[in-house]
Amino acid sequence: QVQLVESGGGLVQGGGSLRLSCAASGSIFSINAMGWYRQAPGKQRELVAAITSAGTTNYADSVKGRFTISRDNAKNTVYLQMSSLKPEDTAVYYCNVHMRVFGTPQNDYWGRGTQVTVSS
């Protein structure tokens, strides 16, 4: 009933930049927060950055100063601008949206994930 479409992943060399985007569509009643998580092989999924409907942001310590999360409420889209990328940033990045869909209570919804690979 709802869909999260992610884009922007790819291969980049160390020090480079990428911008991820995630657009939510479907029977959306309201969106409370949006964020990005990542999971590297053999590791647990971790929060990278999140932003509330009011614009409050949170970042993992490992990405502070390098990544910037933003959103376009009119388009139900969240972005993650990643700069000064390091090989340790290599992971599958997942979009997460905390929202209410018509006919259901608020819940978390996940994108399919997009691969980000940073070479040395």
PDB file of N, CA and C in Angstrom, residues 12-78:
ATOM      1  N   VAL A  12      32.201   4.878  -5.014  1.00  0.00           N
ATOM      2  CA  VAL A  12      32.917   6.144  -4.984  1.00  0.00           C
ATOM      3  C   VAL A  12      34.256   5.938  -4.287  1.00  0.00           C
ATOM      4  N   GLN A  13      35.244   6.702  -4.664  1.00  0.00           N
ATOM      5  CA  GLN A  13      36.538   6.589  -4.017  1.00  0.00           C
ATOM      6  C   GLN A  13      36.565   7.387  -2.719  1.00  0.00           C
ATOM      7  N   GLY A  14      37.490   7.023  -1.841  1.00  0.00           N
ATOM      8  CA  GLY A  14      37.616   7.721  -0.574  1.00  0.00           C
ATOM      9  C   GLY A  14      37.750   9.222  -0.765  1.00  0.00           C
ATOM     10  N   GLY A  15      37.072   9.981   0.086  1.00  0.00           N
ATOM     11  CA  GLY A  15      37.063  11.425  -0.017  1.00  0.00           C
ATOM     12  C   GLY A  15      35.974  11.971  -0.901  1.00  0.00           C
ATOM     13  N   GLY A  16      35.292  11.106  -1.618  1.00  0.00           N
ATOM     14  CA  GLY A  16      34.234  11.531  -2.514  1.00  0.00           C
ATOM     15  C   GLY A  16      32.919  11.744  -1.813  1.00  0.00           C
ATOM     16  N   SER A  17      31.890  12.040  -2.612  1.00  0.00           N
ATOM     17  CA  SER A  17      30.568  12.346  -2.077  1.00  0.00           C
ATOM     18  C   SER A  17      29.483  11.600  -2.826  1.00  0.00           C
ATOM     19  N   LEU A  18      28.394  11.345  -2.131  1.00  0.00           N
ATOM     20  CA  LEU A  18      27.192  10.760  -2.704  1.00  0.00           C
ATOM     21  C   LEU A  18      25.988  11.374  -2.010  1.00  0.00           C
ATOM     22  N   ARG A  19      24.880  11.416  -2.716  1.00  0.00           N
ATOM     23  CA  ARG A  19      23.638  11.850  -2.101  1.00  0.00           C
ATOM     24  C   ARG A  19      22.574  10.787  -2.298  1.00  0.00           C
ATOM     25  N   LEU A  20      22.042  10.290  -1.199  1.00  0.00           N
ATOM     26  CA  LEU A  20      20.975   9.316  -1.226  1.00  0.00           C
ATOM     27  C   LEU A  20      19.633  10.021  -1.097  1.00  0.00           C
ATOM     28  N   SER A  21      18.623   9.451  -1.717  1.00  0.00           N
ATOM     29  CA  SER A  21      17.282   9.987  -1.585  1.00  0.00           C
ATOM     30  C   SER A  21      16.302   8.850  -1.368  1.00  0.00           C
ATOM     31  N   CYS A  22      15.213   9.153  -0.703  1.00  0.00           N
ATOM     32  CA  CYS A  22      14.167   8.175  -0.436  1.00  0.00           C
ATOM     33  C   CYS A  22      12.835   8.891  -0.465  1.00  0.00           C
ATOM     34  N   ALA A  23      11.973   8.466  -1.363  1.00  0.00           N
ATOM     35  CA  ALA A  23      10.654   9.075  -1.511  1.00  0.00           C
ATOM     36  C   ALA A  23       9.578   8.088  -1.082  1.00  0.00           C
ATOM     37  N   ALA A  24       8.711   8.538  -0.207  1.00  0.00           N
ATOM     38  CA  ALA A  24       7.600   7.722   0.259  1.00  0.00           C
ATOM     39  C   ALA A  24       6.343   8.081  -0.518  1.00  0.00           C
ATOM     40  N   SER A  25       5.590   7.074  -0.891  1.00  0.00           N
ATOM     41  CA  SER A  25       4.346   7.307  -1.611  1.00  0.00           C
ATOM     42  C   SER A  25       3.319   6.256  -1.214  1.00  0.00           C
ATOM     43  N   GLY A  26       2.072   6.547  -1.513  1.00  0.00           N
ATOM     44  CA  GLY A  26       0.992   5.637  -1.194  1.00  0.00           C
ATOM     45  C   GLY A  26      -0.036   6.277  -0.287  1.00  0.00           C
ATOM     46  N   SER A  27      -0.731   5.451   0.465  1.00  0.00           N
ATOM     47  CA  SER A  27      -1.809   5.920   1.335  1.00  0.00           C
ATOM     48  C   SER A  27      -1.260   6.427   2.664  1.00  0.00           C
ATOM     49  N   ILE A  28      -0.513   7.515   2.598  1.00  0.00           N
ATOM     50  CA  ILE A  28       0.144   8.079   3.775  1.00  0.00           C
ATOM     51  C   ILE A  28      -0.773   9.075   4.461  1.00  0.00           C
ATOM     52  N   PHE A  29      -0.982   8.865   5.740  1.00  0.00           N
ATOM     53  CA  PHE A  29      -1.769   9.802   6.529  1.00  0.00           C
ATOM     54  C   PHE A  29      -0.881  10.899   7.098  1.00  0.00           C
ATOM     55  N   SER A  30       0.243  10.514   7.670  1.00  0.00           N
ATOM     56  CA  SER A  30       1.184  11.471   8.220  1.00  0.00           C
ATOM     57  C   SER A  30       2.548  10.814   8.400  1.00  0.00           C
ATOM     58  N   ILE A  31       3.590  11.637   8.362  1.00  0.00           N
ATOM     59  CA  ILE A  31       4.954  11.178   8.578  1.00  0.00           C
ATOM     60  C   ILE A  31       5.518  11.893   9.796  1.00  0.00           C
ATOM     61  N   ASN A  32       6.016  11.133  10.743  1.00  0.00           N
ATOM     62  CA  ASN A  32       6.581  11.707  11.958  1.00  0.00           C
ATOM     63  C   ASN A  32       8.087  11.910  11.858  1.00  0.00           C
ATOM     64  N   ALA A  33       8.780  10.911  11.341  1.00  0.00           N
ATOM     65  CA  ALA A  33      10.231  10.998  11.247  1.00  0.00           C
ATOM     66  C   ALA A  33      10.736  10.144  10.094  1.00  0.00           C
ATOM     67  N   MET A  34      11.897  10.522   9.577  1.00  0.00           N
ATOM     68  CA  MET A  34      12.530   9.774   8.512  1.00  0.00           C
ATOM     69  C   MET A  34      14.011   9.647   8.854  1.00  0.00           C
ATOM     70  N   GLY A  35      14.618   8.578   8.389  1.00  0.00           N
ATOM     71  CA  GLY A  35      16.022   8.395   8.703  1.00  0.00           C
ATOM     72  C   GLY A  35      16.714   7.404   7.801  1.00  0.00           C
ATOM     73  N   TRP A  36      18.008   7.286   8.028  1.00  0.00           N
ATOM     74  CA  TRP A  36      18.842   6.361   7.288  1.00  0.00           C
ATOM     75  C   TRP A  36      19.594   5.461   8.253  1.00  0.00           C
ATOM     76  N   TYR A  37      19.597   4.178   7.952  1.00  0.00           N
ATOM     77  CA  TYR A  37      20.360   3.178   8.676  1.00  0.00           C
ATOM     78  C   TYR A  37      21.324   2.520   7.701  1.00  0.00           C
ATOM     79  N   ARG A  38      22.331   1.866   8.238  1.00  0.00           N
ATOM     80  CA  ARG A  38      23.235   1.121   7.375  1.00  0.00           C
ATOM     81  C   ARG A  38      23.650  -0.174   8.045  1.00  0.00           C
ATOM     82  N   GLN A  39      24.020  -1.129   7.221  1.00  0.00           N
ATOM     83  CA  GLN A  39      24.457  -2.419   7.712  1.00  0.00           C
ATOM     84  C   GLN A  39      25.594  -2.930   6.846  1.00  0.00           C
ATOM     85  N   ALA A  40      26.730  -3.136   7.478  1.00  0.00           N
ATOM     86  CA  ALA A  40      27.888  -3.698   6.812  1.00  0.00           C
ATOM     87  C   ALA A  40      27.909  -5.203   7.039  1.00  0.00           C
ATOM     88  N   PRO A  41      28.585  -5.951   6.172  1.00  0.00           N
ATOM     89  CA  PRO A  41      28.643  -7.406   6.341  1.00  0.00           C
ATOM     90  C   PRO A  41      29.147  -7.813   7.714  1.00  0.00           C
ATOM     91  N   GLY A  42      28.423  -8.719   8.363  1.00  0.00           N
ATOM     92  CA  GLY A  42      28.819  -9.204   9.669  1.00  0.00           C
ATOM     93  C   GLY A  42      28.529  -8.271  10.826  1.00  0.00           C
ATOM     94  N   LYS A  43      27.884  -7.149  10.556  1.00  0.00           N
ATOM     95  CA  LYS A  43      27.590  -6.174  11.597  1.00  0.00           C
ATOM     96  C   LYS A  43      26.090  -5.937  11.709  1.00  0.00           C
ATOM     97  N   GLN A  44      25.683  -5.414  12.853  1.00  0.00           N
ATOM     98  CA  GLN A  44      24.284  -5.086  13.063  1.00  0.00           C
ATOM     99  C   GLN A  44      23.937  -3.775  12.369  1.00  0.00           C
ATOM    100  N   ARG A  45      22.667  -3.638  12.044  1.00  0.00           N
ATOM    101  CA  ARG A  45      22.197  -2.405  11.445  1.00  0.00           C
ATOM    102  C   ARG A  45      22.291  -1.272  12.466  1.00  0.00           C
ATOM    103  N   GLU A  46      22.759  -0.120  12.019  1.00  0.00           N
ATOM    104  CA  GLU A  46      22.924   1.011  12.908  1.00  0.00           C
ATOM    105  C   GLU A  46      22.298   2.266  12.323  1.00  0.00           C
ATOM    106  N   LEU A  47      21.864   3.136  13.210  1.00  0.00           N
ATOM    107  CA  LEU A  47      21.315   4.419  12.792  1.00  0.00           C
ATOM    108  C   LEU A  47      22.437   5.320  12.304  1.00  0.00           C
ATOM    109  N   VAL A  48      22.239   5.916  11.151  1.00  0.00           N
ATOM    110  CA  VAL A  48      23.191   6.869  10.600  1.00  0.00           C
ATOM    111  C   VAL A  48      22.737   8.288  10.888  1.00  0.00           C
ATOM    112  N   ALA A  49      21.502   8.590  10.540  1.00  0.00           N
ATOM    113  CA  ALA A  49      20.947   9.921  10.743  1.00  0.00           C
ATOM    114  C   ALA A  49      19.438   9.853  10.711  1.00  0.00           C
ATOM    115  N   ALA A  50      18.795  10.763  11.421  1.00  0.00           N
ATOM    116  CA  ALA A  50      17.344  10.825  11.443  1.00  0.00           C
ATOM    117  C   ALA A  50      16.900  12.276  11.529  1.00  0.00           C
ATOM    118  N   ILE A  51      15.695  12.533  11.039  1.00  0.00           N
ATOM    119  CA  ILE A  51      15.139  13.878  11.086  1.00  0.00           C
ATOM    120  C   ILE A  51      13.650  13.781  11.365  1.00  0.00           C
ATOM    121  N   THR A  52      13.164  14.620  12.266  1.00  0.00           N
ATOM    122  CA  THR A  52      11.751  14.622  12.613  1.00  0.00           C
ATOM    123  C   THR A  52      10.991  15.557  11.687  1.00  0.00           C
ATOM    124  N   SER A  53       9.676  15.530  11.817  1.00  0.00           N
ATOM    125  CA  SER A  53       8.844  16.410  11.010  1.00  0.00           C
ATOM    126  C   SER A  53       9.106  17.880  11.321  1.00  0.00           C
ATOM    127  N   ALA A  54       9.588  18.162  12.530  1.00  0.00           N
ATOM    128  CA  ALA A  54       9.913  19.524  12.935  1.00  0.00           C
ATOM    129  C   ALA A  54      11.308  19.955  12.496  1.00  0.00           C
ATOM    130  N   GLY A  55      12.099  19.025  11.976  1.00  0.00           N
ATOM    131  CA  GLY A  55      13.426  19.365  11.504  1.00  0.00           C
ATOM    132  C   GLY A  55      14.558  19.038  12.458  1.00  0.00           C
ATOM    133  N   THR A  56      14.262  18.445  13.596  1.00  0.00           N
ATOM    134  CA  THR A  56      15.306  18.049  14.535  1.00  0.00           C
ATOM    135  C   THR A  56      16.097  16.876  13.969  1.00  0.00           C
ATOM    136  N   THR A  57      17.412  16.948  14.048  1.00  0.00           N
ATOM    137  CA  THR A  57      18.265  15.916  13.469  1.00  0.00           C
ATOM    138  C   THR A  57      19.114  15.224  14.517  1.00  0.00           C
ATOM    139  N   ASN A  58      19.468  13.980  14.225  1.00  0.00           N
ATOM    140  CA  ASN A  58      20.381  13.196  15.036  1.00  0.00           C
ATOM    141  C   ASN A  58      21.329  12.458  14.107  1.00  0.00           C
ATOM    142  N   TYR A  59      22.594  12.363  14.514  1.00  0.00           N
ATOM    143  CA  TYR A  59      23.606  11.694  13.714  1.00  0.00           C
ATOM    144  C   TYR A  59      24.414  10.732  14.554  1.00  0.00           C
ATOM    145  N   ALA A  60      24.850   9.653  13.930  1.00  0.00           N
ATOM    146  CA  ALA A  60      25.820   8.790  14.568  1.00  0.00           C
ATOM    147  C   ALA A  60      27.133   9.551  14.704  1.00  0.00           C
ATOM    148  N   ASP A  61      27.858   9.297  15.784  1.00  0.00           N
ATOM    149  CA  ASP A  61      29.117  10.009  16.009  1.00  0.00           C
ATOM    150  C   ASP A  61      30.095   9.824  14.853  1.00  0.00           C
ATOM    151  N   SER A  62      30.056   8.676  14.239  1.00  0.00           N
ATOM    152  CA  SER A  62      31.002   8.362  13.183  1.00  0.00           C
ATOM    153  C   SER A  62      30.796   9.175  11.903  1.00  0.00           C
ATOM    154  N   VAL A  63      29.627   9.806  11.762  1.00  0.00           N
ATOM    155  CA  VAL A  63      29.349  10.554  10.538  1.00  0.00           C
ATOM    156  C   VAL A  63      29.150  12.042  10.772  1.00  0.00           C
ATOM    157  N   LYS A  64      29.166  12.477  12.011  1.00  0.00           N
ATOM    158  CA  LYS A  64      28.976  13.889  12.311  1.00  0.00           C
ATOM    159  C   LYS A  64      30.037  14.736  11.622  1.00  0.00           C
ATOM    160  N   GLY A  65      29.585  15.809  11.010  1.00  0.00           N
ATOM    161  CA  GLY A  65      30.484  16.682  10.294  1.00  0.00           C
ATOM    162  C   GLY A  65      30.721  16.290   8.857  1.00  0.00           C
ATOM    163  N   ARG A  66      30.308  15.078   8.488  1.00  0.00           N
ATOM    164  CA  ARG A  66      30.506  14.599   7.128  1.00  0.00           C
ATOM    165  C   ARG A  66      29.190  14.369   6.388  1.00  0.00           C
ATOM    166  N   PHE A  67      28.169  13.925   7.112  1.00  0.00           N
ATOM    167  CA  PHE A  67      26.869  13.630   6.507  1.00  0.00           C
ATOM    168  C   PHE A  67      25.851  14.679   6.932  1.00  0.00           C
ATOM    169  N   THR A  68      24.904  14.952   6.051  1.00  0.00           N
ATOM    170  CA  THR A  68      23.817  15.871   6.349  1.00  0.00           C
ATOM    171  C   THR A  68      22.498  15.269   5.892  1.00  0.00           C
ATOM    172  N   ILE A  69      21.545  15.199   6.807  1.00  0.00           N
ATOM    173  CA  ILE A  69      20.220  14.696   6.469  1.00  0.00           C
ATOM    174  C   ILE A  69      19.271  15.871   6.295  1.00  0.00           C
ATOM    175  N   SER A  70      18.374  15.766   5.336  1.00  0.00           N
ATOM    176  CA  SER A  70      17.385  16.800   5.098  1.00  0.00           C
ATOM    177  C   SER A  70      16.126  16.160   4.546  1.00  0.00           C
ATOM    178  N   ARG A  71      15.055  16.924   4.517  1.00  0.00           N
ATOM    179  CA  ARG A  71      13.807  16.377   3.996  1.00  0.00           C
ATOM    180  C   ARG A  71      13.009  17.439   3.263  1.00  0.00           C
ATOM    181  N   ASP A  72      12.186  16.991   2.347  1.00  0.00           N
ATOM    182  CA  ASP A  72      11.257  17.831   1.630  1.00  0.00           C
ATOM    183  C   ASP A  72       9.877  17.302   1.977  1.00  0.00           C
ATOM    184  N   ASN A  73       9.211  17.968   2.891  1.00  0.00           N
ATOM    185  CA  ASN A  73       7.918  17.486   3.364  1.00  0.00           C
ATOM    186  C   ASN A  73       6.866  17.424   2.258  1.00  0.00           C
ATOM    187  N   ALA A  74       6.915  18.378   1.346  1.00  0.00           N
ATOM    188  CA  ALA A  74       5.939  18.407   0.263  1.00  0.00           C
ATOM    189  C   ALA A  74       6.067  17.197  -0.643  1.00  0.00           C
ATOM    190  N   LYS A  75       7.275  16.659  -0.746  1.00  0.00           N
ATOM    191  CA  LYS A  75       7.522  15.510  -1.613  1.00  0.00           C
ATOM    192  C   LYS A  75       7.657  14.202  -0.844  1.00  0.00           C
ATOM    193  N   ASN A  76       7.497  14.264   0.482  1.00  0.00           N
ATOM    194  CA  ASN A  76       7.674  13.080   1.329  1.00  0.00           C
ATOM    195  C   ASN A  76       8.999  12.383   1.033  1.00  0.00           C
ATOM    196  N   THR A  77      10.035  13.182   0.940  1.00  0.00           N
ATOM    197  CA  THR A  77      11.344  12.684   0.555  1.00  0.00           C
ATOM    198  C   THR A  77      12.405  13.074   1.578  1.00  0.00           C
ATOM    199  N   VAL A  78      13.302  12.153   1.871  1.00  0.00           N
ATOM    200  CA  VAL A  78      14.420  12.408   2.759  1.00  0.00           C
ATOM    201  C   VAL A  78      15.716  12.197   1.979  1.00  0.00           C
TER     202      VAL A  78
END
